[in-house]
Amino acid sequence: MELLDGKKLSHQIKEEIKKAVAMRIEKGLKIPHLAAVLVGNDGASLTYVGSKVRSCEQVGFKSTLIRLEDSISENALLLKIKELNNDMTLDGYIVQLPLPKHIDDEKILLAIHPKKDVDGFHPANFGRMALEMESFIPATPFGIMEIFKRYQLDISGKHCVVIGRSHIVGRPISILMSQKGQIGNATVTLAHSRTKGLEKLTQKADIIVSALGIPNFLKGDMVKEGVIIIDVGITRVVDKNHPKGYVIKGDVDFKDVSRKSSYITPVPGGVGPMTIAMLLKNTLLSCERNTN
Ligand code: NAD
């Protein structure tokens, strides 16, 4: 079994981005600039946004954190989005989800200009991705594809079962893995909460991408020998013995499944760090597309 070390890969990618930024500075080109909008004080969101901003600093990007009260009206937030769309100094921005209940996520998402949508959630980007046109690929599936690429895992013709059909992970990764291209051409089954006989599918899979958010869901007896496992799940599980009061768990019963797998991502340290690295990559791409 070989560990797919997302932490190590994400460091490599950040180093490459750092070099690209240094080159841009040397040539007098624009420094990439990412903004993050955070509404309210949700603990997990604060952690995620904080690490995104820190990562920008690590690679030499400019970053702006925009914190808004959770009482902000939908209209006021839409005005802020308009302002960010028109801000020529920004290459991209993200709106951290979830938003307060009185705000319609979809309305906000649709208001983000596709050229600044470095999360790749806007339908224009999603559609372009599905049609294999230039777009922003959502950071988590982009990170998974990068793991396949950098570990030189040949997924062509392999049977992959993706568990979970969310718009940000399951559905896009199922499209990316099945499309033509250097990394792709897999035969993909997209499983979800209504799938019947999931074990029968996973037991035959060469690759399993698990993105459902149930800790230790995937057990050893559900997979075949030599399977490649990508564990996307991140769930906080209460642990009074841990200083933070919780531990992070993936969807995969690591001890059980790693005995049978050829390659496996750990949690933490697998897909998670890749997600942030690919958000930076999208911001750099946006800056290059805008100014080169
Ligand atoms: P989600 O939470 O929106 O949806 C869960 C999906 O799982 C649904 O499509 C549902 O149909 C499916 N599902 C639920 N129970 C099932 C079952 N018993 N059998 C088969 N399918 C089932 O999905 P999400 O937003 O993609 O999040 C999934 C997990 O991935 C969460 O733990 C989340 O925290 C994590 N996540 C991690 C990253 C990262 O960077 N590593 C990024 C995004 C999400």
Short mmCIF file of C-alpha atoms and ligand atoms in Angstrom, two decimals:
data_model
loop_
_atom_site.label_atom_id
_atom_site.label_comp_id
_atom_site.label_asym_id
_atom_site.label_seq_id
_atom_site.Cartn_x
_atom_site.Cartn_y
_atom_site.Cartn_z
CA MET A 1 0.00 0.00 0.00
CA GLU A 2 1.29 3.44 -0.92
CA LEU A 3 0.00 6.56 0.76
CA LEU A 4 -1.21 9.31 -1.58
CA ASP A 5 0.35 12.15 0.34
CA GLY A 6 -1.75 15.22 -0.40
CA LYS A 7 0.15 17.27 2.14
CA LYS A 8 3.45 16.68 0.36
CA LEU A 9 1.94 17.29 -3.08
CA SER A 10 0.23 20.48 -1.94
CA HIS A 11 3.62 21.79 -0.69
CA GLN A 12 5.12 21.04 -4.11
CA ILE A 13 2.27 22.83 -5.89
CA LYS A 14 2.54 25.83 -3.55
CA GLU A 15 6.29 26.00 -4.22
CA GLU A 16 5.61 26.00 -7.97
CA ILE A 17 3.03 28.77 -7.53
CA LYS A 18 5.45 30.75 -5.37
CA LYS A 19 8.06 30.54 -8.15
CA ALA A 20 5.49 31.64 -10.75
CA VAL A 21 4.60 34.66 -8.58
CA ALA A 22 8.30 35.55 -8.15
CA MET A 23 8.72 35.37 -11.96
CA ARG A 24 5.72 37.63 -12.44
CA ILE A 25 7.18 40.16 -10.02
CA GLU A 26 10.52 40.02 -11.82
CA LYS A 27 8.76 40.75 -15.13
CA GLY A 28 6.73 43.57 -13.57
CA LEU A 29 3.46 41.66 -14.00
CA LYS A 30 0.46 41.77 -11.69
CA ILE A 31 0.58 39.86 -8.39
CA PRO A 32 -2.38 37.44 -8.07
CA HIS A 33 -5.01 38.71 -5.65
CA LEU A 34 -7.68 36.51 -4.01
CA ALA A 35 -10.48 37.74 -1.76
CA ALA A 36 -12.59 35.66 0.60
CA VAL A 37 -16.02 36.70 1.82
CA LEU A 38 -17.01 35.32 5.20
CA VAL A 39 -20.49 36.00 6.55
CA GLY A 40 -20.94 35.38 10.29
CA ASN A 41 -18.80 33.54 12.81
CA ASP A 42 -19.18 29.83 12.06
CA GLY A 43 -16.17 28.07 13.62
CA ALA A 44 -15.42 25.64 10.77
CA SER A 45 -15.83 28.41 8.15
CA LEU A 46 -13.43 30.65 10.08
CA THR A 47 -10.87 27.84 10.11
CA TYR A 48 -11.25 27.16 6.37
CA VAL A 49 -11.08 30.82 5.36
CA GLY A 50 -8.16 31.44 7.73
CA SER A 51 -6.10 28.67 6.13
CA LYS A 52 -6.97 29.93 2.62
CA VAL A 53 -5.76 33.44 3.52
CA ARG A 54 -2.57 32.05 5.15
CA SER A 55 -1.87 29.96 2.05
CA CYS A 56 -2.14 33.09 -0.12
CA GLU A 57 0.51 34.74 2.03
CA GLN A 58 2.76 31.65 1.77
CA VAL A 59 2.85 31.82 -2.04
CA GLY A 60 3.15 35.61 -2.27
CA PHE A 61 -0.42 36.39 -3.39
CA LYS A 62 -2.29 39.41 -2.18
CA SER A 63 -5.30 38.40 -0.13
CA THR A 64 -8.27 40.25 1.27
CA LEU A 65 -10.60 38.89 3.91
CA ILE A 66 -14.03 40.50 3.86
CA ARG A 67 -15.93 39.76 7.07
CA LEU A 68 -19.62 40.58 7.15
CA GLU A 69 -22.20 40.39 9.95
CA ASP A 70 -24.52 37.38 9.77
CA SER A 71 -27.41 39.86 9.91
CA ILE A 72 -26.42 41.27 6.48
CA SER A 73 -29.38 41.33 4.06
CA GLU A 74 -29.33 39.37 0.82
CA ASN A 75 -29.46 42.63 -1.14
CA ALA A 76 -26.51 44.11 0.72
CA LEU A 77 -24.50 40.95 0.04
CA LEU A 78 -25.47 41.09 -3.65
CA LEU A 79 -24.21 44.69 -3.76
CA LYS A 80 -20.92 43.54 -2.24
CA ILE A 81 -20.67 40.83 -4.91
CA LYS A 82 -21.25 43.43 -7.63
CA GLU A 83 -18.48 45.55 -6.14
CA LEU A 84 -16.10 42.57 -6.15
CA ASN A 85 -17.03 41.73 -9.77
CA ASN A 86 -16.05 45.27 -10.78
CA ASP A 87 -12.86 45.37 -8.72
CA MET A 88 -10.14 45.15 -11.35
CA THR A 89 -7.44 44.51 -8.74
CA LEU A 90 -9.03 41.15 -7.85
CA ASP A 91 -8.32 38.00 -9.88
CA GLY A 92 -10.85 35.94 -8.04
CA TYR A 93 -12.88 35.61 -4.90
CA ILE A 94 -14.76 33.02 -2.95
CA VAL A 95 -17.88 33.26 -0.84
CA GLN A 96 -17.49 30.82 2.03
CA LEU A 97 -20.50 28.52 2.44
CA PRO A 98 -22.77 27.92 4.28
CA LEU A 99 -24.47 31.33 4.27
CA PRO A 100 -27.05 32.34 6.89
CA LYS A 101 -30.50 30.81 6.30
CA HIS A 102 -32.11 34.08 5.16
CA ILE A 103 -29.71 34.29 2.21
CA ASP A 104 -30.30 32.23 -0.93
CA ASP A 105 -26.96 30.53 -1.75
CA GLU A 106 -27.99 30.04 -5.36
CA LYS A 107 -28.73 33.74 -5.92
CA ILE A 108 -25.29 34.65 -4.56
CA LEU A 109 -23.56 31.97 -6.62
CA LEU A 110 -25.22 33.19 -9.81
CA ALA A 111 -24.17 36.78 -9.09
CA ILE A 112 -20.46 35.92 -9.00
CA HIS A 113 -18.83 36.77 -12.33
CA PRO A 114 -17.68 33.46 -13.92
CA LYS A 115 -14.26 34.98 -14.65
CA LYS A 116 -13.74 35.61 -10.93
CA ASP A 117 -15.35 32.37 -9.78
CA VAL A 118 -12.16 30.58 -8.71
CA ASP A 119 -14.26 28.04 -6.76
CA GLY A 120 -15.71 26.96 -10.12
CA PHE A 121 -19.26 26.74 -8.74
CA HIS A 122 -20.98 29.05 -11.26
CA PRO A 123 -23.08 27.17 -13.87
CA ALA A 124 -21.04 28.81 -16.66
CA ASN A 125 -17.87 27.24 -15.28
CA PHE A 126 -19.55 23.93 -14.51
CA GLY A 127 -20.97 23.76 -18.05
CA ARG A 128 -17.66 24.69 -19.64
CA MET A 129 -15.89 22.07 -17.50
CA ALA A 130 -18.40 19.41 -18.62
CA LEU A 131 -17.80 20.42 -22.25
CA GLU A 132 -14.02 20.26 -21.78
CA MET A 133 -13.64 23.99 -22.42
CA GLU A 134 -11.40 26.42 -20.52
CA SER A 135 -12.98 26.99 -17.10
CA PHE A 136 -12.30 26.99 -13.39
CA ILE A 137 -12.53 23.42 -12.09
CA PRO A 138 -13.85 23.19 -8.51
CA ALA A 139 -10.83 22.90 -6.24
CA THR A 140 -11.55 19.50 -4.63
CA PRO A 141 -12.09 17.49 -7.84
CA PHE A 142 -9.22 19.46 -9.44
CA GLY A 143 -7.05 18.34 -6.50
CA ILE A 144 -8.07 14.69 -6.93
CA MET A 145 -7.19 14.81 -10.65
CA GLU A 146 -3.83 16.32 -9.70
CA ILE A 147 -3.20 13.41 -7.29
CA PHE A 148 -3.83 10.93 -10.15
CA LYS A 149 -1.52 12.96 -12.40
CA ARG A 150 1.37 13.43 -10.01
CA TYR A 151 1.34 9.82 -8.76
CA GLN A 152 1.07 8.72 -12.42
CA LEU A 153 -1.97 6.57 -11.69
CA ASP A 154 -3.47 5.38 -14.95
CA ILE A 155 -7.23 5.64 -14.59
CA SER A 156 -8.00 5.00 -18.28
CA GLY A 157 -10.44 2.13 -18.77
CA LYS A 158 -10.64 1.55 -15.01
CA HIS A 159 -13.96 1.18 -13.23
CA CYS A 160 -14.44 3.94 -10.71
CA VAL A 161 -17.24 4.19 -8.17
CA VAL A 162 -17.84 7.72 -6.88
CA ILE A 163 -19.93 7.77 -3.70
CA GLY A 164 -21.84 11.04 -3.30
CA ARG A 165 -23.33 13.28 -6.00
CA SER A 166 -22.76 16.76 -4.57
CA HIS A 167 -22.27 19.65 -6.99
CA ILE A 168 -18.86 20.45 -5.52
CA VAL A 169 -17.28 16.99 -5.38
CA GLY A 170 -19.13 13.84 -6.48
CA ARG A 171 -20.75 15.05 -9.68
CA PRO A 172 -17.78 17.06 -11.04
CA ILE A 173 -15.22 14.32 -10.28
CA SER A 174 -17.46 11.77 -12.05
CA ILE A 175 -17.44 14.02 -15.15
CA LEU A 176 -13.70 14.73 -15.03
CA MET A 177 -12.69 11.09 -14.60
CA SER A 178 -14.86 9.94 -17.48
CA GLN A 179 -13.90 12.60 -19.98
CA LYS A 180 -11.33 12.22 -22.75
CA GLY A 181 -7.90 13.59 -22.03
CA GLN A 182 -4.52 12.79 -20.59
CA ILE A 183 -6.02 11.85 -17.23
CA GLY A 184 -9.49 10.43 -17.74
CA ASN A 185 -11.29 7.78 -19.76
CA ALA A 186 -12.43 5.92 -16.65
CA THR A 187 -15.77 4.12 -16.59
CA VAL A 188 -17.61 5.84 -13.79
CA THR A 189 -20.54 4.76 -11.63
CA LEU A 190 -22.00 7.62 -9.59
CA ALA A 191 -23.53 6.24 -6.39
CA HIS A 192 -25.69 8.15 -3.91
CA SER A 193 -28.10 7.72 -1.04
CA ARG A 194 -30.69 5.95 -3.24
CA THR A 195 -28.20 3.50 -4.76
CA LYS A 196 -29.14 -0.13 -4.14
CA GLY A 197 -26.50 -2.75 -3.40
CA LEU A 198 -23.61 -0.31 -3.07
CA GLU A 199 -21.21 -2.99 -1.74
CA LYS A 200 -21.68 -5.02 -4.94
CA LEU A 201 -20.51 -1.99 -6.91
CA THR A 202 -17.63 -1.03 -4.63
CA GLN A 203 -16.39 -4.64 -4.44
CA LYS A 204 -15.80 -4.57 -8.21
CA ALA A 205 -14.31 -1.06 -8.38
CA ASP A 206 -10.69 -0.41 -9.36
CA ILE A 207 -10.96 3.09 -7.90
CA ILE A 208 -13.31 4.45 -5.22
CA VAL A 209 -13.81 8.15 -4.58
CA SER A 210 -15.77 8.53 -1.38
CA ALA A 211 -17.49 11.89 -0.76
CA LEU A 212 -20.47 11.33 1.47
CA GLY A 213 -19.46 12.56 4.91
CA ILE A 214 -20.15 9.48 7.05
CA PRO A 215 -17.11 8.57 9.17
CA ASN A 216 -15.67 5.07 8.60
CA PHE A 217 -18.46 4.24 6.12
CA LEU A 218 -16.29 2.27 3.69
CA LYS A 219 -15.09 -1.00 5.25
CA GLY A 220 -12.50 -3.56 4.12
CA ASP A 221 -15.12 -6.11 3.06
CA MET A 222 -16.63 -3.55 0.64
CA VAL A 223 -13.47 -3.29 -1.52
CA LYS A 224 -11.34 -5.59 -3.64
CA GLU A 225 -7.59 -6.22 -3.38
CA GLY A 226 -5.49 -3.53 -5.08
CA VAL A 227 -8.18 -0.85 -5.11
CA ILE A 228 -7.20 2.84 -5.26
CA ILE A 229 -8.98 4.85 -2.57
CA ILE A 230 -9.62 8.60 -2.55
CA ASP A 231 -11.23 9.63 0.74
CA VAL A 232 -12.81 13.09 0.47
CA GLY A 233 -14.83 12.92 3.69
CA ILE A 234 -14.11 15.38 6.48
CA THR A 235 -16.27 14.97 9.57
CA ARG A 236 -15.61 16.43 12.99
CA VAL A 237 -16.16 13.67 15.55
CA VAL A 238 -16.35 14.60 19.23
CA ASP A 239 -13.29 13.41 21.15
CA LYS A 240 -12.99 14.67 24.70
CA ASN A 241 -9.42 13.36 24.93
CA HIS A 242 -8.28 15.64 22.12
CA PRO A 243 -7.24 19.23 23.01
CA LYS A 244 -9.61 20.57 20.32
CA GLY A 245 -12.50 18.46 21.64
CA TYR A 246 -12.88 16.73 18.27
CA VAL A 247 -10.96 14.74 15.68
CA ILE A 248 -11.30 14.77 11.88
CA LYS A 249 -12.52 11.52 10.32
CA GLY A 250 -12.73 10.46 6.70
CA ASP A 251 -15.39 8.27 5.07
CA VAL A 252 -13.01 5.34 4.93
CA ASP A 253 -12.14 2.94 7.72
CA PHE A 254 -8.44 3.49 7.04
CA LYS A 255 -7.02 0.61 9.09
CA ASP A 256 -9.38 -1.90 7.53
CA VAL A 257 -9.33 -0.65 3.92
CA SER A 258 -5.62 0.22 3.63
CA ARG A 259 -4.74 -3.50 4.08
CA LYS A 260 -6.37 -4.21 0.71
CA SER A 261 -5.67 -1.03 -1.23
CA SER A 262 -2.75 -0.31 -3.58
CA TYR A 263 -2.98 3.47 -3.01
CA ILE A 264 -4.97 5.42 -0.45
CA THR A 265 -5.34 9.04 0.70
CA PRO A 266 -5.18 9.60 4.45
CA VAL A 267 -7.51 11.90 6.38
CA PRO A 268 -6.23 14.39 7.34
CA GLY A 269 -3.39 15.02 4.89
CA GLY A 270 -4.93 13.70 1.68
CA VAL A 271 -7.53 15.52 -0.39
CA GLY A 272 -7.97 18.41 2.09
CA PRO A 273 -4.61 20.17 1.55
CA MET A 274 -4.92 19.63 -2.22
CA THR A 275 -8.17 21.59 -2.23
CA ILE A 276 -6.47 24.75 -0.96
CA ALA A 277 -3.51 24.31 -3.32
CA MET A 278 -5.88 24.08 -6.31
CA LEU A 279 -7.79 27.18 -5.23
CA LEU A 280 -4.45 29.01 -5.40
CA LYS A 281 -3.77 27.42 -8.78
CA ASN A 282 -7.15 28.69 -10.06
CA THR A 283 -6.32 32.19 -8.81
CA LEU A 284 -2.96 32.13 -10.57
CA LEU A 285 -4.66 30.87 -13.76
CA SER A 286 -7.18 33.69 -13.51
CA CYS A 287 -4.42 36.27 -13.10
CA GLU A 288 -2.53 34.82 -16.08
CA ARG A 289 -5.68 34.78 -18.23
CA ASN A 290 -6.44 38.39 -17.30
CA THR A 291 -3.03 39.92 -17.70
CA ASN A 292 -0.76 37.86 -19.98
P1 NAD B 1 -22.92 16.45 0.57
O1 NAD B 1 -22.73 16.46 2.03
O2 NAD B 1 -23.56 17.61 -0.10
O3 NAD B 1 -23.76 15.18 0.12
C1 NAD B 1 -23.50 13.89 0.55
C2 NAD B 1 -23.68 12.93 -0.60
O4 NAD B 1 -23.55 11.61 -0.11
C3 NAD B 1 -25.06 13.01 -1.25
O5 NAD B 1 -24.91 13.11 -2.66
C4 NAD B 1 -25.75 11.70 -0.88
O6 NAD B 1 -26.57 11.20 -1.91
C5 NAD B 1 -24.57 10.78 -0.61
N1 NAD B 1 -24.90 9.78 0.41
C6 NAD B 1 -25.36 10.00 1.66
N2 NAD B 1 -25.56 8.81 2.29
C7 NAD B 1 -25.21 7.85 1.42
C8 NAD B 1 -25.17 6.43 1.48
N3 NAD B 1 -25.53 5.78 2.58
N4 NAD B 1 -24.74 5.78 0.41
C9 NAD B 1 -24.33 6.41 -0.72
N5 NAD B 1 -24.35 7.77 -0.84
C10 NAD B 1 -24.77 8.47 0.22
O7 NAD B 1 -21.51 16.12 -0.12
P2 NAD B 1 -20.16 16.98 -0.14
O8 NAD B 1 -20.43 18.41 0.05
O9 NAD B 1 -19.45 16.49 -1.36
O10 NAD B 1 -19.39 16.47 1.16
C11 NAD B 1 -19.09 15.11 1.37
C12 NAD B 1 -17.95 14.99 2.36
O11 NAD B 1 -16.78 15.54 1.78
C13 NAD B 1 -18.17 15.78 3.67
O12 NAD B 1 -17.56 15.07 4.72
C14 NAD B 1 -17.42 17.07 3.42
O13 NAD B 1 -16.98 17.68 4.62
C15 NAD B 1 -16.25 16.57 2.63
N6 NAD B 1 -15.59 17.56 1.76
C16 NAD B 1 -14.25 17.59 1.80
C17 NAD B 1 -13.54 18.45 1.01
C18 NAD B 1 -12.04 18.44 1.05
O14 NAD B 1 -11.42 19.41 0.71
N7 NAD B 1 -11.42 17.32 1.44
C19 NAD B 1 -14.24 19.33 0.17
C20 NAD B 1 -15.63 19.26 0.11
C21 NAD B 1 -16.31 18.35 0.92
#
